[in-house]
């Protein structure tokens, strides 16, 4: 085995393990809060589904890419390739949808009382759960024909046009058909990306106004401490900007894979690597803004479980 293959395998293994452990820890964090009786925020359901989607994406793509990089390229059957690629597409789509929903919900939350979005503040939390499940259903239906474009190395079928991805292959069903299907798959992603950019721009505008207001209050010798909404908004802006950065890079490599007839191994590995960056990084960005709330909740749990005569000592 070449040294370059070992290095690529180690990179994929590190990214996959770090991402899986990070998302598992985030899920454990929310489950612990739930079973200890802490009151969860409205966005916690979105974050839980985002963690599940990231976990699914890393498990279906990162593990197989790692095994292929270490030389195990014929370990999946035709059905296994179709199933893993389908689950990866669904997980990736729900990750996009959850991030979009999170940014839009936060934009509604911090909107001023005189804006048009203020009317949605009370209604929005009621529709979060249904929106999340609708996102799962949408991406499951959108990608239902995606397995038709994937085949395993052990498949006995002969196709005139195939692209080798190391452990599986993709099939071309004609240029016109491939372009139409790619546009169908890309439409929900572009829609979510547009909503995220709109929500991010709106939050940046609100934060700018809030900063001006804080500076004015500070001149009157009142504490300029930022509100919880502002701190949460800054963290979500960091999450969304990270997602947009890695998503654009991933799309650039995916377009190259679609255009080039015989992509080399470097292009295939680079596309897979950037596709797994956001699922691996996002749980650490999310935990960055949850620990302070967790400490307050844990203190409340300890006080609730401690007898009154001990607390008075």
Short mmCIF file of C-alpha atoms in Angstrom, two decimals:
data_model
loop_
_atom_site.label_atom_id
_atom_site.label_comp_id
_atom_site.label_asym_id
_atom_site.label_seq_id
_atom_site.Cartn_x
_atom_site.Cartn_y
_atom_site.Cartn_z
CA UNK A 1 0.00 0.00 0.00
CA UNK A 2 1.35 3.40 -1.01
CA UNK A 3 2.16 6.00 1.62
CA UNK A 4 -0.33 8.43 0.03
CA UNK A 5 -3.15 5.89 0.44
CA UNK A 6 -2.25 5.42 4.10
CA UNK A 7 -2.23 9.20 4.64
CA UNK A 8 -5.64 9.57 2.95
CA UNK A 9 -7.00 6.70 5.01
CA UNK A 10 -5.78 8.28 8.24
CA UNK A 11 -7.36 11.63 7.28
CA UNK A 12 -10.71 10.01 6.55
CA UNK A 13 -10.50 7.90 9.71
CA UNK A 14 -9.70 10.94 11.88
CA UNK A 15 -12.50 13.02 10.36
CA UNK A 16 -15.03 10.20 10.73
CA UNK A 17 -14.13 9.27 14.31
CA UNK A 18 -14.00 12.89 15.51
CA UNK A 19 -17.31 13.67 13.82
CA UNK A 20 -19.09 10.55 15.10
CA UNK A 21 -17.86 11.09 18.67
CA UNK A 22 -18.80 14.78 18.54
CA UNK A 23 -22.33 14.12 17.30
CA UNK A 24 -22.78 11.24 19.75
CA UNK A 25 -21.69 13.50 22.62
CA UNK A 26 -24.13 16.18 21.48
CA UNK A 27 -27.00 13.66 21.39
CA UNK A 28 -26.01 12.41 24.85
CA UNK A 29 -25.99 16.03 26.03
CA UNK A 30 -29.60 16.56 24.96
CA UNK A 31 -30.76 13.19 26.29
CA UNK A 32 -29.18 13.96 29.65
CA UNK A 33 -30.96 17.30 29.81
CA UNK A 34 -34.25 15.61 28.92
CA UNK A 35 -34.03 12.80 31.49
CA UNK A 36 -32.86 15.11 34.28
CA UNK A 37 -35.99 17.21 33.85
CA UNK A 38 -34.38 20.32 32.40
CA UNK A 39 -36.57 22.47 30.23
CA UNK A 40 -35.31 22.21 26.66
CA UNK A 41 -35.34 25.16 24.29
CA UNK A 42 -37.36 25.23 21.09
CA UNK A 43 -34.22 24.84 18.98
CA UNK A 44 -33.04 21.71 20.81
CA UNK A 45 -35.25 19.46 18.67
CA UNK A 46 -33.66 20.91 15.54
CA UNK A 47 -30.18 20.33 16.96
CA UNK A 48 -31.01 16.72 17.86
CA UNK A 49 -32.16 15.96 14.31
CA UNK A 50 -29.14 17.79 12.93
CA UNK A 51 -26.88 15.54 15.01
CA UNK A 52 -28.68 12.41 13.77
CA UNK A 53 -28.37 13.57 10.15
CA UNK A 54 -24.66 14.36 10.60
CA UNK A 55 -24.12 10.98 12.25
CA UNK A 56 -25.83 9.24 9.33
CA UNK A 57 -23.80 11.20 6.79
CA UNK A 58 -20.46 10.37 8.42
CA UNK A 59 -21.34 6.74 9.01
CA UNK A 60 -22.42 6.07 5.41
CA UNK A 61 -19.71 8.06 3.66
CA UNK A 62 -16.76 8.38 6.01
CA UNK A 63 -16.51 4.72 7.01
CA UNK A 64 -16.69 3.47 3.41
CA UNK A 65 -14.18 6.06 2.18
CA UNK A 66 -11.80 5.05 4.98
CA UNK A 67 -12.05 1.38 4.08
CA UNK A 68 -11.54 2.15 0.38
CA UNK A 69 -8.49 4.29 1.15
CA UNK A 70 -6.92 1.38 3.07
CA UNK A 71 -7.38 -0.93 0.06
CA UNK A 72 -10.76 -2.58 0.77
CA UNK A 73 -12.55 -1.60 -2.44
CA UNK A 74 -14.79 -4.59 -3.19
CA UNK A 75 -16.53 -5.01 0.16
CA UNK A 76 -19.99 -3.71 -0.87
CA UNK A 77 -22.59 -5.46 -2.98
CA UNK A 78 -24.79 -3.66 -5.47
CA UNK A 79 -27.56 -3.36 -2.87
CA UNK A 80 -25.10 -2.11 -0.24
CA UNK A 81 -23.86 0.67 -2.54
CA UNK A 82 -27.38 1.78 -3.37
CA UNK A 83 -28.45 1.77 0.29
CA UNK A 84 -25.42 3.64 1.64
CA UNK A 85 -25.49 6.29 -1.07
CA UNK A 86 -29.23 6.80 -0.51
CA UNK A 87 -28.84 7.14 3.27
CA UNK A 88 -25.93 9.50 2.78
CA UNK A 89 -27.99 11.71 0.48
CA UNK A 90 -30.91 11.75 2.93
CA UNK A 91 -28.64 12.55 5.90
CA UNK A 92 -26.89 15.29 3.94
CA UNK A 93 -30.23 16.79 2.90
CA UNK A 94 -31.68 16.76 6.41
CA UNK A 95 -28.47 18.37 7.68
CA UNK A 96 -29.00 21.20 5.18
CA UNK A 97 -32.69 21.50 6.05
CA UNK A 98 -32.05 21.51 9.81
CA UNK A 99 -29.39 24.20 9.54
CA UNK A 100 -31.74 26.28 7.40
CA UNK A 101 -34.62 25.82 9.86
CA UNK A 102 -32.36 26.74 12.77
CA UNK A 103 -31.23 30.00 11.17
CA UNK A 104 -34.76 30.98 10.09
CA UNK A 105 -36.21 30.22 13.52
CA UNK A 106 -33.51 32.28 15.24
CA UNK A 107 -34.14 35.17 12.83
CA UNK A 108 -37.83 35.06 13.81
CA UNK A 109 -36.92 34.89 17.51
CA UNK A 110 -34.74 38.01 17.54
CA UNK A 111 -36.95 40.04 15.18
CA UNK A 112 -38.14 43.35 16.70
CA UNK A 113 -41.72 43.70 17.84
CA UNK A 114 -42.58 46.12 15.04
CA UNK A 115 -41.47 43.84 12.20
CA UNK A 116 -43.60 41.50 10.12
CA UNK A 117 -41.86 38.48 11.61
CA UNK A 118 -42.99 39.41 15.11
CA UNK A 119 -46.36 37.75 14.49
CA UNK A 120 -44.59 34.41 13.96
CA UNK A 121 -42.77 34.42 17.31
CA UNK A 122 -45.61 32.66 19.11
CA UNK A 123 -46.56 30.36 16.23
CA UNK A 124 -43.06 29.30 15.11
CA UNK A 125 -42.25 26.91 18.04
CA UNK A 126 -45.46 24.97 17.35
CA UNK A 127 -44.36 24.12 13.80
CA UNK A 128 -40.76 23.13 14.50
CA UNK A 129 -41.44 19.42 15.01
CA UNK A 130 -43.65 19.11 11.93
CA UNK A 131 -41.09 21.05 9.85
CA UNK A 132 -38.31 18.69 10.88
CA UNK A 133 -40.28 15.56 9.97
CA UNK A 134 -41.36 17.19 6.72
CA UNK A 135 -37.68 17.73 5.92
CA UNK A 136 -36.98 14.01 6.43
CA UNK A 137 -39.92 13.03 4.21
CA UNK A 138 -38.98 15.56 1.51
CA UNK A 139 -35.39 14.34 1.17
CA UNK A 140 -36.40 10.68 1.36
CA UNK A 141 -38.81 11.19 -1.56
CA UNK A 142 -36.46 13.43 -3.54
CA UNK A 143 -33.63 10.88 -3.41
CA UNK A 144 -35.79 7.78 -3.91
CA UNK A 145 -34.50 7.31 -7.48
CA UNK A 146 -30.88 8.10 -6.57
CA UNK A 147 -29.96 4.38 -6.20
CA UNK A 148 -30.65 3.97 -9.94
CA UNK A 149 -27.48 5.98 -10.58
CA UNK A 150 -25.27 3.85 -8.31
CA UNK A 151 -23.96 0.32 -8.74
CA UNK A 152 -21.52 -1.92 -6.91
CA UNK A 153 -18.27 -3.34 -8.17
CA UNK A 154 -19.75 -6.84 -7.99
CA UNK A 155 -22.68 -5.99 -10.24
CA UNK A 156 -22.96 -8.22 -13.30
CA UNK A 157 -24.66 -5.51 -15.34
CA UNK A 158 -22.69 -3.85 -18.11
CA UNK A 159 -22.98 -0.10 -18.55
CA UNK A 160 -21.36 1.94 -21.26
CA UNK A 161 -20.67 4.95 -19.03
CA UNK A 162 -19.50 4.53 -15.42
CA UNK A 163 -17.50 6.59 -12.96
CA UNK A 164 -15.37 4.80 -10.42
CA UNK A 165 -15.59 6.05 -6.80
CA UNK A 166 -13.28 3.38 -5.38
CA UNK A 167 -15.83 1.09 -3.73
CA UNK A 168 -18.89 1.91 -5.90
CA UNK A 169 -19.60 3.32 -9.34
CA UNK A 170 -22.06 5.83 -10.75
CA UNK A 171 -24.05 5.24 -13.92
CA UNK A 172 -24.99 7.72 -16.62
CA UNK A 173 -28.51 7.41 -18.09
CA UNK A 174 -28.05 10.08 -20.73
CA UNK A 175 -26.88 13.67 -20.51
CA UNK A 176 -30.34 15.27 -20.62
CA UNK A 177 -31.77 12.92 -18.01
CA UNK A 178 -28.77 13.36 -15.73
CA UNK A 179 -28.99 17.17 -15.91
CA UNK A 180 -32.73 17.18 -15.13
CA UNK A 181 -32.28 14.86 -12.17
CA UNK A 182 -29.32 16.87 -10.88
CA UNK A 183 -31.47 20.01 -11.04
CA UNK A 184 -34.22 18.21 -9.09
CA UNK A 185 -31.74 17.21 -6.38
CA UNK A 186 -30.18 20.67 -6.28
CA UNK A 187 -33.44 22.64 -6.01
CA UNK A 188 -34.14 21.95 -2.28
CA UNK A 189 -30.50 22.64 -1.43
CA UNK A 190 -30.49 25.97 -3.28
CA UNK A 191 -33.79 26.94 -1.64
CA UNK A 192 -32.43 26.17 1.83
CA UNK A 193 -29.19 27.98 1.06
CA UNK A 194 -31.13 31.07 -0.05
CA UNK A 195 -33.22 31.03 3.13
CA UNK A 196 -30.09 30.68 5.24
CA UNK A 197 -28.42 33.63 3.54
CA UNK A 198 -31.56 35.74 3.98
CA UNK A 199 -31.87 34.79 7.67
CA UNK A 200 -28.16 35.41 8.25
CA UNK A 201 -28.31 38.83 6.61
CA UNK A 202 -31.36 39.72 8.69
CA UNK A 203 -29.63 38.62 11.91
CA UNK A 204 -26.50 40.59 11.05
CA UNK A 205 -28.68 43.67 10.55
CA UNK A 206 -30.45 43.11 13.88
CA UNK A 207 -27.13 42.57 15.68
CA UNK A 208 -25.75 45.77 14.17
CA UNK A 209 -28.74 47.73 15.48
CA UNK A 210 -28.41 46.00 18.84
CA UNK A 211 -24.74 46.95 19.04
CA UNK A 212 -25.57 50.59 18.35
CA UNK A 213 -28.22 50.51 21.05
CA UNK A 214 -25.81 48.93 23.54
CA UNK A 215 -23.23 51.60 22.80
CA UNK A 216 -25.84 54.27 23.48
CA UNK A 217 -26.82 52.61 26.77
CA UNK A 218 -23.17 52.24 27.71
CA UNK A 219 -22.73 56.00 27.48
CA UNK A 220 -25.35 56.30 30.22
CA UNK A 221 -23.23 54.01 32.49
CA UNK A 222 -25.52 50.97 32.23
CA UNK A 223 -24.01 47.52 31.80
CA UNK A 224 -23.61 46.72 28.10
CA UNK A 225 -23.94 42.96 28.56
CA UNK A 226 -25.40 41.31 25.45
CA UNK A 227 -28.69 39.46 25.61
CA UNK A 228 -28.98 35.63 25.38
CA UNK A 229 -30.66 36.06 22.00
CA UNK A 230 -27.69 38.01 20.68
CA UNK A 231 -25.20 35.43 21.92
CA UNK A 232 -27.25 32.58 20.41
CA UNK A 233 -27.56 34.49 17.14
CA UNK A 234 -23.80 34.96 16.91
CA UNK A 235 -23.26 31.23 17.42
CA UNK A 236 -25.84 30.35 14.77
CA UNK A 237 -24.23 32.82 12.37
CA UNK A 238 -20.92 31.04 12.96
CA UNK A 239 -22.60 27.69 12.29
CA UNK A 240 -24.31 28.90 9.11
CA UNK A 241 -21.19 30.59 7.74
CA UNK A 242 -19.21 27.39 8.35
CA UNK A 243 -21.89 25.38 6.58
CA UNK A 244 -22.00 27.73 3.56
CA UNK A 245 -18.20 27.65 3.24
CA UNK A 246 -17.92 23.86 3.24
CA UNK A 247 -21.09 23.44 1.16
CA UNK A 248 -19.76 25.67 -1.63
CA UNK A 249 -16.44 23.80 -1.66
CA UNK A 250 -18.27 20.46 -1.71
CA UNK A 251 -20.51 21.62 -4.59
CA UNK A 252 -17.48 22.75 -6.61
CA UNK A 253 -15.92 19.31 -6.35
CA UNK A 254 -19.26 17.59 -7.05
CA UNK A 255 -19.67 19.64 -10.23
CA UNK A 256 -16.17 18.62 -11.29
CA UNK A 257 -17.05 14.98 -10.70
CA UNK A 258 -20.17 15.37 -12.82
CA UNK A 259 -18.39 17.07 -15.72
CA UNK A 260 -15.24 14.94 -15.88
CA UNK A 261 -15.78 11.51 -17.44
CA UNK A 262 -12.94 9.72 -15.65
CA UNK A 263 -12.19 11.63 -12.42
CA UNK A 264 -8.91 10.80 -10.72
CA UNK A 265 -8.60 9.53 -7.16
CA UNK A 266 -7.56 12.93 -5.80
CA UNK A 267 -10.79 14.55 -7.04
CA UNK A 268 -12.94 11.73 -5.65
CA UNK A 269 -11.25 11.86 -2.23
CA UNK A 270 -11.36 15.66 -2.08
CA UNK A 271 -15.10 15.69 -2.81
CA UNK A 272 -15.73 13.11 -0.08
CA UNK A 273 -13.47 14.94 2.39
CA UNK A 274 -15.19 18.31 2.02
CA UNK A 275 -18.62 16.64 2.12
CA UNK A 276 -17.78 15.36 5.61
CA UNK A 277 -16.26 18.56 7.01
CA UNK A 278 -19.47 20.22 8.20
CA UNK A 279 -20.96 17.07 9.83
CA UNK A 280 -17.66 16.60 11.68
CA UNK A 281 -17.21 20.24 12.80
CA UNK A 282 -20.80 21.32 13.54
CA UNK A 283 -21.28 19.43 16.87
CA UNK A 284 -18.33 21.28 18.39
CA UNK A 285 -19.72 24.63 17.23
CA UNK A 286 -23.09 23.72 18.72
CA UNK A 287 -21.62 22.58 22.05
CA UNK A 288 -19.78 25.88 22.28
CA UNK A 289 -23.05 27.71 22.94
CA UNK A 290 -24.82 25.05 25.03
CA UNK A 291 -22.43 24.56 27.95
CA UNK A 292 -23.37 27.75 29.81
CA UNK A 293 -27.06 26.85 29.73
CA UNK A 294 -26.21 23.31 30.79
CA UNK A 295 -24.29 24.48 33.84
CA UNK A 296 -27.27 26.54 35.00
CA UNK A 297 -29.60 23.60 34.43
CA UNK A 298 -27.34 21.14 36.29
CA UNK A 299 -27.17 23.55 39.23
CA UNK A 300 -30.96 23.72 39.26
CA UNK A 301 -31.18 19.91 39.23
CA UNK A 302 -28.74 19.61 42.14
CA UNK A 303 -30.67 22.16 44.16
CA UNK A 304 -33.94 20.43 43.40
CA UNK A 305 -32.63 17.04 44.51
CA UNK A 306 -30.85 18.35 47.61
CA UNK A 307 -32.93 18.39 50.85
CA UNK A 308 -33.79 21.81 52.27
CA UNK A 309 -31.89 21.31 55.54
CA UNK A 310 -28.66 20.51 53.62
CA UNK A 311 -29.03 23.60 51.41
CA UNK A 312 -29.33 25.76 54.50
CA UNK A 313 -26.05 24.51 55.94
#
